[in-house]
Each structure stands twice: as structure tokens, then as C-alpha cells.
Short mmCIF file of C-alpha atoms in Angstrom, two decimals:
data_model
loop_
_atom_site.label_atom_id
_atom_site.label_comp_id
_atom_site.label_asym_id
_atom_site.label_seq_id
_atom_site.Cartn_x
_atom_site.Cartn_y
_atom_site.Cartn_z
CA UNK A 473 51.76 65.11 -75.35
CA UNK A 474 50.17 68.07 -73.49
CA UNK A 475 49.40 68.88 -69.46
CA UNK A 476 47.62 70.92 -68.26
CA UNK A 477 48.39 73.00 -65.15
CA UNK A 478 46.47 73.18 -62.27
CA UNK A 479 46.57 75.64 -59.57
CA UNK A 480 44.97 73.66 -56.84
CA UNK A 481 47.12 70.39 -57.18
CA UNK A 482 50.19 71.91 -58.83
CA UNK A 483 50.46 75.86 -57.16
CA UNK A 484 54.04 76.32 -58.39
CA UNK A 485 53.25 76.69 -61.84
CA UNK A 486 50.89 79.38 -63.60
CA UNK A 487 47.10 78.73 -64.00
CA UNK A 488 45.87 77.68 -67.64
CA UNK A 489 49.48 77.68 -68.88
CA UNK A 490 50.07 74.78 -71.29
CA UNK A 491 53.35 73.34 -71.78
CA UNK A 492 54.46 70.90 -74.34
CA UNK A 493 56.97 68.82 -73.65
CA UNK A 494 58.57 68.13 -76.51
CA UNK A 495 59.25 71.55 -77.20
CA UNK A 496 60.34 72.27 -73.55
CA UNK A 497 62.23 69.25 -72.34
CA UNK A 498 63.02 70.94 -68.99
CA UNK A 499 60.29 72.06 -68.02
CA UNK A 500 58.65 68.40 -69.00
CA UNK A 501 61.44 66.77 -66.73
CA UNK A 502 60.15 68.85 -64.06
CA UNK A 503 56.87 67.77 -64.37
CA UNK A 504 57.32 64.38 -64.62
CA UNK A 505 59.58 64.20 -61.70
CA UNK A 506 57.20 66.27 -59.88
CA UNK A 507 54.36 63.21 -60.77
CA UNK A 508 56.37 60.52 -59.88
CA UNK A 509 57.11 62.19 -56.58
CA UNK A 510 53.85 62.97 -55.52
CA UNK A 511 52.14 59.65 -56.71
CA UNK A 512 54.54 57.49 -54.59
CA UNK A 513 54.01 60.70 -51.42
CA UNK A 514 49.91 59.10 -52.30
CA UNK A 515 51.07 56.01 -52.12
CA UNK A 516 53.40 56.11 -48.32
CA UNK A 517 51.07 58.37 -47.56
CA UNK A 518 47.69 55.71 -47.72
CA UNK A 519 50.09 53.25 -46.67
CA UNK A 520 51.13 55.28 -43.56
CA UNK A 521 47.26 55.95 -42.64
CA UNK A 522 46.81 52.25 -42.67
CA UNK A 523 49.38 51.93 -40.07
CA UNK A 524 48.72 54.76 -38.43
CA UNK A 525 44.85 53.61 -38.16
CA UNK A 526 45.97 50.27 -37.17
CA UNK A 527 48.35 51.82 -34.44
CA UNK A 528 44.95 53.94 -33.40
CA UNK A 529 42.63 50.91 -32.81
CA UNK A 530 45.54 49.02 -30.68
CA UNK A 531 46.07 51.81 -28.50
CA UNK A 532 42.60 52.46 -28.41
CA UNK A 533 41.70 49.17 -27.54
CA UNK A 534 44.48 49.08 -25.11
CA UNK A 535 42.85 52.49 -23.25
CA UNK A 536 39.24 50.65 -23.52
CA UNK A 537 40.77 47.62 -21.34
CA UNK A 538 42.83 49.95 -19.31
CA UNK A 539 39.92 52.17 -18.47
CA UNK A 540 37.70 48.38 -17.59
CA UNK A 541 40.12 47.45 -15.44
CA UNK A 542 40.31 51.37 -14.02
CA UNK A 543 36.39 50.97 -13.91
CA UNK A 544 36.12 47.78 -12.41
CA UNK A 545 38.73 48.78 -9.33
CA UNK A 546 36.63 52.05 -8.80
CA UNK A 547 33.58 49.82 -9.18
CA UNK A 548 34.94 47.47 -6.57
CA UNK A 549 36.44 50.38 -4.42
CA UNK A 550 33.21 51.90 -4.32
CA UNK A 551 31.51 48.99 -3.00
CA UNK A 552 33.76 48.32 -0.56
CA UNK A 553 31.51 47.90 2.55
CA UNK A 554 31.14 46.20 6.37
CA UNK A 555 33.09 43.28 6.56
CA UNK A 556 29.90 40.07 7.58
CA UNK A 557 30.97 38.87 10.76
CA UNK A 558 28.32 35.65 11.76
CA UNK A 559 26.44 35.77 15.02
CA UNK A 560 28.02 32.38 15.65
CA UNK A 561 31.78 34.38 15.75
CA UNK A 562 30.99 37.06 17.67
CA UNK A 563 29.72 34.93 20.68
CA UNK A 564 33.15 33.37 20.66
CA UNK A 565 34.68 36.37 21.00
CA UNK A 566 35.59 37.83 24.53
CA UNK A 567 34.26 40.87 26.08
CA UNK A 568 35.31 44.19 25.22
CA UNK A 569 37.25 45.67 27.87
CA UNK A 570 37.40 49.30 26.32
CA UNK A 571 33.89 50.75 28.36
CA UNK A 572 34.26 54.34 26.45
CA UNK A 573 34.53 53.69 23.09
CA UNK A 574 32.01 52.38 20.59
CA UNK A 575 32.81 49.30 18.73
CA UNK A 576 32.58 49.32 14.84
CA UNK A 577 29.62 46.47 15.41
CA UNK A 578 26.63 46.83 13.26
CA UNK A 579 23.64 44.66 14.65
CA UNK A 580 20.82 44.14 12.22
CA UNK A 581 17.94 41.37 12.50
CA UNK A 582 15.50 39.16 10.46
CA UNK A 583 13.94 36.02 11.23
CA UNK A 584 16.58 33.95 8.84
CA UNK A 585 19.45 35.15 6.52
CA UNK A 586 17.41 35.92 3.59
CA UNK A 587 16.17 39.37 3.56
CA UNK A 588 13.34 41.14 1.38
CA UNK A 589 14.87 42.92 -1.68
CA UNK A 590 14.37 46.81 0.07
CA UNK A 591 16.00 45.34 3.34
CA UNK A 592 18.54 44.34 1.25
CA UNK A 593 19.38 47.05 -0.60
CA UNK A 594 19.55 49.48 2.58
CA UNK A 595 21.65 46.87 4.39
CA UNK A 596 24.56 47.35 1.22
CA UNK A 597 23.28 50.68 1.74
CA UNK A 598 24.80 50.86 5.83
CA UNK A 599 27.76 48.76 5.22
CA UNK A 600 29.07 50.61 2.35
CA UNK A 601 28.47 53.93 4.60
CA UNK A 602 30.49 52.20 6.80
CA UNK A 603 32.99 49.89 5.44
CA UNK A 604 35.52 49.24 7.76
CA UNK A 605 32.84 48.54 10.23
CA UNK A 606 31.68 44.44 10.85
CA UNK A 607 28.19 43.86 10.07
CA UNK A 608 25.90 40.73 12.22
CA UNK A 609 22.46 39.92 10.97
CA UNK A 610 21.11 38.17 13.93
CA UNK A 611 18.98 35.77 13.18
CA UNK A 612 15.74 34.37 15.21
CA UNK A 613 17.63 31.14 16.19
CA UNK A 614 21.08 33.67 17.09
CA UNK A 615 18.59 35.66 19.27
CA UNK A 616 18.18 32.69 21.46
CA UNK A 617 21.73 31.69 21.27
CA UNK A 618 22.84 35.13 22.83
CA UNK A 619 20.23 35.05 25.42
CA UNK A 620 21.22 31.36 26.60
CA UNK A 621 24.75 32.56 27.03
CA UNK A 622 24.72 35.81 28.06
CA UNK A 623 21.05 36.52 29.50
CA UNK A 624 20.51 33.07 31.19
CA UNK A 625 18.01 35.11 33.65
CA UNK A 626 16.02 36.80 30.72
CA UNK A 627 15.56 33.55 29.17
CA UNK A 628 11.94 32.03 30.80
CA UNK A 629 10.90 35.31 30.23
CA UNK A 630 11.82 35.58 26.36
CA UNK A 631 10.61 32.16 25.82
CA UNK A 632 7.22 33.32 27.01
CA UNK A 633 6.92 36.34 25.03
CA UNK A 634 4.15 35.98 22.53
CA UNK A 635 5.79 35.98 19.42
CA UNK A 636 8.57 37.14 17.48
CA UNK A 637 8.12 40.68 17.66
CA UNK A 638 8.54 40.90 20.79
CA UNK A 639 11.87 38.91 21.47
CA UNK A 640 13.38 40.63 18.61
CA UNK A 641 12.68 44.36 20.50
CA UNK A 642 14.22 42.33 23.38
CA UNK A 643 17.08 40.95 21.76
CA UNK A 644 18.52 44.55 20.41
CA UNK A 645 18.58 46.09 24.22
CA UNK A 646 21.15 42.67 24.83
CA UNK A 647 23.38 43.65 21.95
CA UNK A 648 23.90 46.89 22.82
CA UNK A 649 24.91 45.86 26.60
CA UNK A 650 26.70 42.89 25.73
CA UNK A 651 28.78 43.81 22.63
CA UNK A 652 28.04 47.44 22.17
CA UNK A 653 28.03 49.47 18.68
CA UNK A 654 25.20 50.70 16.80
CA UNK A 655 22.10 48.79 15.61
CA UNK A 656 19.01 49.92 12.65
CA UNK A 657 16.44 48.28 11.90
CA UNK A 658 16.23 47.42 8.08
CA UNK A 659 14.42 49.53 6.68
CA UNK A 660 17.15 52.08 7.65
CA UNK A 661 19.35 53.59 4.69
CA UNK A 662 22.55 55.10 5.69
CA UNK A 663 23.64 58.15 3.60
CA UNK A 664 26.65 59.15 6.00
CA UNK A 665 28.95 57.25 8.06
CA UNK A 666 28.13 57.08 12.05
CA UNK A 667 31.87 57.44 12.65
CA UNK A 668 31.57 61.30 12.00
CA UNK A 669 28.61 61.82 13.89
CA UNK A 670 29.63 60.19 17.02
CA UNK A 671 33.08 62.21 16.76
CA UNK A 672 30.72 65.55 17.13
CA UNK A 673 29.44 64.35 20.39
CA UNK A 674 32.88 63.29 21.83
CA UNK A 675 32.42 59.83 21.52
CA UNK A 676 35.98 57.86 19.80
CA UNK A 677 35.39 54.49 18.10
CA UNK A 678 37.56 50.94 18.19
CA UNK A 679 37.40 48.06 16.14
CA UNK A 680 35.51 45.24 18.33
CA UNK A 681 37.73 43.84 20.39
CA UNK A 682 41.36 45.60 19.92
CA UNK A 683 43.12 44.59 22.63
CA UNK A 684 43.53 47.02 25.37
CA UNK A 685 47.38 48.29 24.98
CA UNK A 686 45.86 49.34 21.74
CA UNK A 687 43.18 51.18 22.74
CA UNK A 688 43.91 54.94 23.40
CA UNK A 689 42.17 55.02 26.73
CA UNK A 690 44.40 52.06 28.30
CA UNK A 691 47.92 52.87 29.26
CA UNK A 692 50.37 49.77 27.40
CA UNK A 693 50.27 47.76 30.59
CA UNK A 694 46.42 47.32 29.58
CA UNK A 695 45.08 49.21 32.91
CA UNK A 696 42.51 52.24 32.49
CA UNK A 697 44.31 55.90 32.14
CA UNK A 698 42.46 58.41 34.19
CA UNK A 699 39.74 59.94 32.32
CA UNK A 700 37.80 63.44 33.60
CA UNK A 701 34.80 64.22 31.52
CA UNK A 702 35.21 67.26 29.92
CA UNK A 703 33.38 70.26 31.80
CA UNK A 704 30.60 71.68 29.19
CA UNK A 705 29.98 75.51 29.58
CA UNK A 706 25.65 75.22 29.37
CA UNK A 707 25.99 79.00 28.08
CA UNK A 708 28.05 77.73 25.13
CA UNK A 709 26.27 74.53 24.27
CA UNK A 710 27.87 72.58 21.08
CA UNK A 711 26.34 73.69 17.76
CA UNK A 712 25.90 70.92 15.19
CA UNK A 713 28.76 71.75 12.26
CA UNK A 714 25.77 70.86 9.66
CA UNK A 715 22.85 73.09 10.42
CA UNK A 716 24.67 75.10 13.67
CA UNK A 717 21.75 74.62 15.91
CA UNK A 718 22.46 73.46 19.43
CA UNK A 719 23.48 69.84 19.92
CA UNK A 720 23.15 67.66 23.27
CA UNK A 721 26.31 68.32 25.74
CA UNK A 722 28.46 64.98 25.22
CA UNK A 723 31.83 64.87 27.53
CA UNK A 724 34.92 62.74 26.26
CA UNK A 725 35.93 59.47 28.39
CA UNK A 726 32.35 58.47 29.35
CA UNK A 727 29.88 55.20 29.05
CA UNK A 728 27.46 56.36 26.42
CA UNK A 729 23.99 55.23 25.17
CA UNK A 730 22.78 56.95 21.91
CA UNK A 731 19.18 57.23 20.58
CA UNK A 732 17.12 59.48 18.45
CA UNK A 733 14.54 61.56 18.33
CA UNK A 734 11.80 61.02 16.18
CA UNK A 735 10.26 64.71 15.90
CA UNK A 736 10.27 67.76 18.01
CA UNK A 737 8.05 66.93 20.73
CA UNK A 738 9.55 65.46 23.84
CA UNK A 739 6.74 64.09 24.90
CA UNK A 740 5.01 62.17 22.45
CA UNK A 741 5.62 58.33 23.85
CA UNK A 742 6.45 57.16 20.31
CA UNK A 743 9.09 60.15 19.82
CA UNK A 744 12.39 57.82 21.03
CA UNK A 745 11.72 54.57 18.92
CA UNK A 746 14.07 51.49 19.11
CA UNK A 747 14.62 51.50 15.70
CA UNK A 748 18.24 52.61 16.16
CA UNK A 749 20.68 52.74 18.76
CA UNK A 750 24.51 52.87 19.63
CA UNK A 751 25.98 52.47 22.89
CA UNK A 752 29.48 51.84 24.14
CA UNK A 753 29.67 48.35 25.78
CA UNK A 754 28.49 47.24 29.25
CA UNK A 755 25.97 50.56 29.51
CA UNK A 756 24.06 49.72 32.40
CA UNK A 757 21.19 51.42 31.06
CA UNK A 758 20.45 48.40 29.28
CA UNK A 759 19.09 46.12 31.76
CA UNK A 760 15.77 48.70 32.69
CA UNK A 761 13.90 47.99 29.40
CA UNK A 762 14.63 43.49 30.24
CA UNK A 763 13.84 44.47 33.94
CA UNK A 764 10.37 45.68 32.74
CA UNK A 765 9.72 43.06 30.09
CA UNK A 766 10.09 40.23 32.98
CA UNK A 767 8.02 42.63 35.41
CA UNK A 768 4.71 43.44 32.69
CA UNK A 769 5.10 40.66 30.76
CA UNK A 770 1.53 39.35 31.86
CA UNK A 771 -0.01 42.16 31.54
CA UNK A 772 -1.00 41.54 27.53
CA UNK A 773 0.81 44.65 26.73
CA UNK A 774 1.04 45.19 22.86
CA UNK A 775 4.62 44.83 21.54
CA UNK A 776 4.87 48.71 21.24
CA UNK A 777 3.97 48.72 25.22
CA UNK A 778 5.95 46.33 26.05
CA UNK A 779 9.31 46.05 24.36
CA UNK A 780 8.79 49.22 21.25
CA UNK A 781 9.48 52.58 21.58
CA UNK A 782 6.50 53.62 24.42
CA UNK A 783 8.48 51.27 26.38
CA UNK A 784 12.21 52.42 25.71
CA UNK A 785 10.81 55.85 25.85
CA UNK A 786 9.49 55.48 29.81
CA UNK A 787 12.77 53.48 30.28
CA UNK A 788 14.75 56.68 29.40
CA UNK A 789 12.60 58.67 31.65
CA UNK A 790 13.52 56.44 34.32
CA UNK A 791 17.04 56.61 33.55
CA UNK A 792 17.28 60.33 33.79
CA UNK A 793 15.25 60.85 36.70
CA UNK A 794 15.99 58.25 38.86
CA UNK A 795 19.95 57.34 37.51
CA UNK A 796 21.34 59.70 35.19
CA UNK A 797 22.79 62.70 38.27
CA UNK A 798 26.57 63.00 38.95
CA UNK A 799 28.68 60.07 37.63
CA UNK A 800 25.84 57.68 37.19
CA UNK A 801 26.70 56.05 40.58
CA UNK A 802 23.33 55.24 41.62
CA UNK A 803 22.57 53.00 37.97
CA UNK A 804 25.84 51.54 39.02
CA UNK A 805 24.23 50.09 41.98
CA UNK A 806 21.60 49.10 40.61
CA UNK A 807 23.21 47.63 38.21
CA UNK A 808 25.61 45.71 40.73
CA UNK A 809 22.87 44.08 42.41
CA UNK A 810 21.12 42.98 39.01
CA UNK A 811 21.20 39.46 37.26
CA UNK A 812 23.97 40.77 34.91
CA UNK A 813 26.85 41.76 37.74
CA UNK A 814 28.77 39.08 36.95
CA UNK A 815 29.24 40.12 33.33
CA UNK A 816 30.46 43.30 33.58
CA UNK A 817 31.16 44.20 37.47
CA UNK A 818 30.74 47.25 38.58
CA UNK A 819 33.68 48.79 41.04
CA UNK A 820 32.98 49.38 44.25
CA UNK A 821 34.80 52.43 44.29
CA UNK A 822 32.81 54.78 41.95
CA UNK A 823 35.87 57.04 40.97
CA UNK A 824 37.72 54.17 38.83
CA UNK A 825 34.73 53.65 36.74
CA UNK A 826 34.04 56.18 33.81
CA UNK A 827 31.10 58.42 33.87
CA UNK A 828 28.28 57.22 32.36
CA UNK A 829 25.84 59.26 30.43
CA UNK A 830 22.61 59.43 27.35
CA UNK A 831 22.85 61.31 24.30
CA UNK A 832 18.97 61.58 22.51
CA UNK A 833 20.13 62.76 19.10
CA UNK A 834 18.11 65.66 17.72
CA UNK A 835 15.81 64.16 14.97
CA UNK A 836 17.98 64.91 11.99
CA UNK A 837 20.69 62.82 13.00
CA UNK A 838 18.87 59.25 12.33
CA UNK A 839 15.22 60.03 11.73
CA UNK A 840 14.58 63.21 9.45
CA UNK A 841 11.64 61.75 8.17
CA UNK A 842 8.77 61.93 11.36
CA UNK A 843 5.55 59.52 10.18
CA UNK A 844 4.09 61.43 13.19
CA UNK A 845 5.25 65.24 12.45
CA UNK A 846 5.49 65.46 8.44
CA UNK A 847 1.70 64.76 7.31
CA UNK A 848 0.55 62.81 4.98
CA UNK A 849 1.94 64.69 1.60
CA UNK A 850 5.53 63.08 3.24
CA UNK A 851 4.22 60.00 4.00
CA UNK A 852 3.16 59.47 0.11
CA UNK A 853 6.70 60.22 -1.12
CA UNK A 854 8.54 58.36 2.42
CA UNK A 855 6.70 55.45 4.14
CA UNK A 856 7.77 52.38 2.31
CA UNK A 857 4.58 50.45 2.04
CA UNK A 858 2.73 53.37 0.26
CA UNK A 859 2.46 52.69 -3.40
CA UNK A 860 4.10 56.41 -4.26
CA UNK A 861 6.80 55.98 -2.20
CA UNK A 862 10.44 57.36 -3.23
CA UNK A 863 13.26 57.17 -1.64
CA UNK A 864 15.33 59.63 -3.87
CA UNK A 865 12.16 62.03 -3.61
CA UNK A 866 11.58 61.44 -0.10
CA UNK A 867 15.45 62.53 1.09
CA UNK A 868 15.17 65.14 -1.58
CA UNK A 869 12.11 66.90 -0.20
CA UNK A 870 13.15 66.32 3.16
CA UNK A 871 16.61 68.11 2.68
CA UNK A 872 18.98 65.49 4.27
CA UNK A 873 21.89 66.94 2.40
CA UNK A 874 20.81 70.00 4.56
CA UNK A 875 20.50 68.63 7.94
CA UNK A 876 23.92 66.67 7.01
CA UNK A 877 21.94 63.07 8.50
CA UNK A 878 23.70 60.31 8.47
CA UNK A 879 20.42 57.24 8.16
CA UNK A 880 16.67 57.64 7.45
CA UNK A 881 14.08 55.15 8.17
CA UNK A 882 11.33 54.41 6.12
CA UNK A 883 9.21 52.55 8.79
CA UNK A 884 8.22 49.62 6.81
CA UNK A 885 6.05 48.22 9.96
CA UNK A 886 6.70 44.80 8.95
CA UNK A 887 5.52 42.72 11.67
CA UNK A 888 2.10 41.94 13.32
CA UNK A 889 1.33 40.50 16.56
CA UNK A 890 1.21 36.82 15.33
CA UNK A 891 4.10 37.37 12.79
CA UNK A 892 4.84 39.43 9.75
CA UNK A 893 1.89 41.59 8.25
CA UNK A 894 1.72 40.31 5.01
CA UNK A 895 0.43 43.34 2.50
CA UNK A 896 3.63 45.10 3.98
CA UNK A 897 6.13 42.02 3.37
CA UNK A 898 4.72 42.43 -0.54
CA UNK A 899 5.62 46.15 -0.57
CA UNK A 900 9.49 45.44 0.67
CA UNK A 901 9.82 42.59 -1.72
CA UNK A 902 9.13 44.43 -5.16
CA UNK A 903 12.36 44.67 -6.83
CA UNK A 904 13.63 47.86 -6.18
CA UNK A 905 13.73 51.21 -9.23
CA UNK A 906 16.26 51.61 -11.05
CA UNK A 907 17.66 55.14 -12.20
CA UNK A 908 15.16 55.13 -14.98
CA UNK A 909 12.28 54.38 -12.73
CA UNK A 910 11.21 51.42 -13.54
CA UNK A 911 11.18 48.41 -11.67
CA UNK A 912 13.96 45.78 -12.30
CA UNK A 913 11.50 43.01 -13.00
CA UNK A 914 11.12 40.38 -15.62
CA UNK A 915 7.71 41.36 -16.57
CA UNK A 916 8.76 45.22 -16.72
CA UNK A 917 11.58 43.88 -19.65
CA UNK A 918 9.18 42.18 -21.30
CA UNK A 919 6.62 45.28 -21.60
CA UNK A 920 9.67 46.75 -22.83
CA UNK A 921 10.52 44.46 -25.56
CA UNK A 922 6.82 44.39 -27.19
CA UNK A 923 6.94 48.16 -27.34
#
């Protein structure tokens, strides 16, 4: 019986040497001891791969479900958003009694609760921006809930407003004196929360309704701490902390309305629209656009005349030259001897009051994208109801990481005089694009699958 040696799979013994084993018994023992040994190190050794494979695939499997579940709670953490608080609720609630700071109220609006796919999207879109925030789709039939209870005087007058259009324009100038917060019209998407832009213009935030010992402008007996607004230097106006170009003055401890400016030029009538606006509760600047409604309401005024953003735009003229000087004492009065009084009476003794004032956001704050300014190459990419249109491309060309804005609107210009302007309700329906591009349809798939 011969072997022969090999290097590779026996090293300890010379290459090409032949040994016999009958003639060298030792050296035969050796190597047949050194066989047995390394066939049954084969042997544990396949068997120990086995178990070491199996071992593997349960601990891999075990990672795969514990990185779901990891998944799943970032998933869900991620889309944590606005809390839906019903229009029915909130009119239950009491007033708020904190006049300074703006509630974490979202107001949005539709004709019913089912909303066109874009609307919803940018909805998610705002309430995820915002999530510890309470969201309130009004709805038509909510609209004239609110007025019956808290606009009783406005109410002949909104029922003979010629459509739907109009009351809804109406409606949004209630919520923000009744209830206070911030509302957007639908076709706004929110890429930053509000809660850091209204802390840049001195402006705190509450949840709706905290009572007042909780509220850090009410001492713990619930009565109002003395608040001085804070003297601005108008050499050293505030710089935005985004772009570091100057900001509107905004003092701590006051009654606040917010809107924005659409554009650069102050006066273009369509340049402060009503398509968003925040406002601490009880503003008395709210009454001046109902006040004009119920004065030109026979006049046949379009909607944009009457109760849009020409209209809001000559109400905040008004406001600043006729109300807006020292403490706002004057709109006080005015406001005093007004249908509303009752709801949220004025003092007659100015000083106990907080200052009132308006903040018009520069245009990067809430509307970046300027259907008026930006030309028509812009409006391709960022008007919704244009068959190019992009929202990634349109914020992308537009800079809004830049500017550091917190919402764009995509003015979808859904409505019409009589109702809803149909080729643009068709636009806002279309499923919306997913990463790829392509639209999340079932005819899209299909296309798909026969390629």
C-alpha cells in the first residue's frame, strides 16, 4: 500500500516523497492517524457550518423583523402630524382668554370632508409640518354653523352672498377673530413648521385653550401680568436668521394679525391675498373686511372685490392709516361699538389691554412663488393647473431651502363665480407623482405591465 504526499493538503511532510508503510510502520501510523483526524475535522467542520448557517438565517431573520418593527416606528414617527379636531368640537369649546399668543389651530376649508387628491396630499403635507398642532376642515354646512353662533349680525348678509366663494372668503376673517391660529388655503404645502417663524417675530404660541394659570402671560391666579411691548431700535431693524435681510419690527406681549406678501410691490391690490393668515385671538382687525362685505354687498362686486385679496388688501390700508398708531386704541373703539363687543369686550381703560399690532410677512415667508412677479417660465414648473407643473421642480428652482419658507401656494384657482371651475377641479384630482414620476394610477400600472 503506497501514499503519496502532498504539499498542499499535507505541508508537514516532503513533496513527491513516497512512503511505504509496510516498510515504515511509524511513519504509516502517522499518516493514518493524521487521516482519521482530519476526515472527522471535515466532518465537525460541515457539520458546524450547518449550524453555524442555521444560527445566521435566525439571527438574520430576527434583525429583518427587528429592523420592520424599527422601520415601521420611524415610519409612524415620521408621520406623526396635526391631531383632526371637528368643527362641531371646537364650537363647544370656550373662548380663549390668552389675547397674545397664537393658538396651535389650523383652519382649512372645502365644501364637504372629501378633498381632491393634491388638496389632500398638502393638507398631510401642513399637519405633519406641524404635528402637535389641531387641524379643522371647515366645511360649507360648519361655515354656517359658526356664523349662527358667533356672527349672528353677519348672518343676512352671508346668506345673501352669491355663492360659495364668497362666504368661504368670509368665513376665514371669523376664524381668525373668533378662535385665532393660522389658516391656508389647500393648495398650500408646508415645508417648515409656523411655530419657528412666528418665534422670529416675537410672537409665543399655546395649545387652544390652555387654561390661563398655564399660560405664561397670566399670573397663577389667572389675571393678565403686565406686558410692555418691547421698544424696537428702527436703526437696527430685525434681520431674518435665513436670508439676513430686514424683517418687519414685531414687539413681544401684543395682539397680532399676520399676512403675507405676495411679491415685492406694495402696491399691487392682489399683493396681500387671503390665502393665508394667523392671528392671535379676538384681533379686532377682523371685523373691517365683514363690515365691508355687509356695506358693498350690492354692489355686484366680483368675489376678488369683495371678500379676496383686493378687498383684504384695502382693509389693511384702512387698518394702518386710520387704526394701527400708538396702542391700537382707536380700533379698540371701534371695535367696542361694533356688533361683536359682546364677544370679546374691549376695556375701557386702554392701558390693561395689550397692544395690538400687523405683521405683512415679506414674500418668502408663505408665498415664494409670485403668479404675478415670476413670469411665465415659473408658472409652467409652479401653478398647479398647468400640465408641466412640479412641485419638487417648482421649490427647487425657486430656492425655498434658501429663503428658509415655511408654505408655498400653488394657486390652484379652484372656484368660479357659480361654483367650482371645473377644468381646474380635473387638474387637482389626478393622482399625484410618485418619486419615479409617474402618476400613481391604475392605467399608468397597466402600461407598465404590457411593456
Amino acid at each position: 500500500m503506497r501514499a503519496y504526499a502532498d504539499s498542499e493538503k499535507f505541508p508537514f511532510l516532503p513533496s513527491g516523497r513516497m512512503i511505504t508503510l509496510k516498510n515504515r510502520p511509524v511513519q504509516g501510523a502517522v499518516l493514518l492517524i493524521t487521516f482519521i483526524f482530519l476526515t472527522i475535522s471535515l466532518y465537525s467542520l460541515g457539520r458546524g457550518r450547518e449550524a453555524g448557517e442555521s444560527a445566521l438565517d435566525h439571527y438574520k431573520e430576527r434583525f429583518s423583523k427587528s429592523a420592520g418593527i424599527q422601520s415601521k416606528a420611524k415610519e409612524a414617527k415620521e408621520a406623526k402630524e396635526a391631531k383632526r379636531l371637528y368643527a362641531e368640537e371646537l364650537l363647544q369649546r370656550p373662548l380663549a382668554t390668552d389675547l397674545t399668543s397664537i393658538p396651535k389651530l389650523f383652519h382649512q376649508s372645502w365644501m364637504n370632508s372629501t378633498l381632491p387628491a393634491k388638496f389632500e396630499e398638502w393638507s398631510h403635507s401642513c399637519r405633519q409640518a406641524n404635528p402637535d398642532w389641531e387641524w379643522v376642515l371647515w366645511t360649507d354646512e360648519d361655515n354656517m354653523n359658526l356664523v349662527k353662533k358667533y356672527a349672528p349680525w353677519f348672518a343676512s348678509t352671508y346668506d345673501a352672498l352669491h355663492s360659495e366663494i364668497y362666504r368661504a372668503d368670509t368665513a376665514r376673517n371669523i376664524y381668525m377673530h373668533v378662535f385665532g391660529g393660522v389658516y391656508a388655503d389647500l393648495d398650500t404645502e408646508c415645508v417648515g413648521p409656523y411655530e419657528e417663524m412666528f418665534a422670529e417675530y416675537n410672537t409665543s404660541m399655546i395649545v387652544h385653550n390652555k387654561p390661563p394659570s398655564e399660560s405664561d402671560h397670566f399670573d397663577k391666579s389667572g389675571q393678565r401680568m403686565g406686558l410692555q411691548p418691547t421698544q424696537v431700535d428702527e436703526e437696527s431693524r430685525p434681520k431674518s436668521t435665513a436670508t439676513g435681510l430686514d424683517i418687519p419690527s414685531s414687539a413681544e406681549g401684543e395682539r397680532k394679525v399676520f399676512l403675507g406678501r405676495m411679491g415685492t410691490d406694495e402696491d399691487y391690490v392682489h399683493s396681500i391675498p387671503n390665502a393665508w393668515m394667523g392671528s392671535t385671538p379676538g384681533h379686532p382687525f377682523w371685523v373691517l373686511p365683514l363690515e365691508s362685505c355687509e356695506q358693498h354687498i350690492g354692489s355686484g362686486a366680483q368675489p376678488e372685490y369683495l371678500t379676496g385679496p383686493p378687498a383684504l388688501y384695502d382693509r389693511v390700508r384702512d387698518y394702518r392709516d386710520e387704526y394701527d398708531h400708538g396702542r391700537g386704541e382707536k380700533m379698540d373703539d371701534h371695535y367696542g361699538k361694533g356688533s361683536w363687543r359682546n364677544l370679546y369686550p374691549p376695556s375701557r381703560d386702554h392701558q390693561k389691554l395689550p397692544p395690538q399690532s400687523m405683521v405683512v410677512l415679506p414674500f418668502w415667508e408663505v408665498y415664494p412663488y409670485s403668479w404675478e412677479r415670476d413670469g411665465e417660465a415659473y408658472r409652467m414648473l409652479c401653478w398647479v393647473t398647468q400640465d408641466t407643473f412640479s412641485a419638487a421642480m417648482c421649490k427647487h428652482v425657486l430656492g425655498l431651502d434658501h429663503w428658509g419658507s415655511h408654505s408655498i401656494t400653488y394657486w390652484s384657482h379652484s372656484w368660479s363665480v357659480d361654483g367650482h371651475w371645473g377644468e381646474h377641479m380635473d387638474a387637482l384630482n389626478k393622482p399625484t407623482e410618485t418619486p419615479d414620476g409617474d402618476e400613481n394610477d391604475e392605467e399608468s400600472a397597466q402600461a407598465k405591465q404590457e411593456d
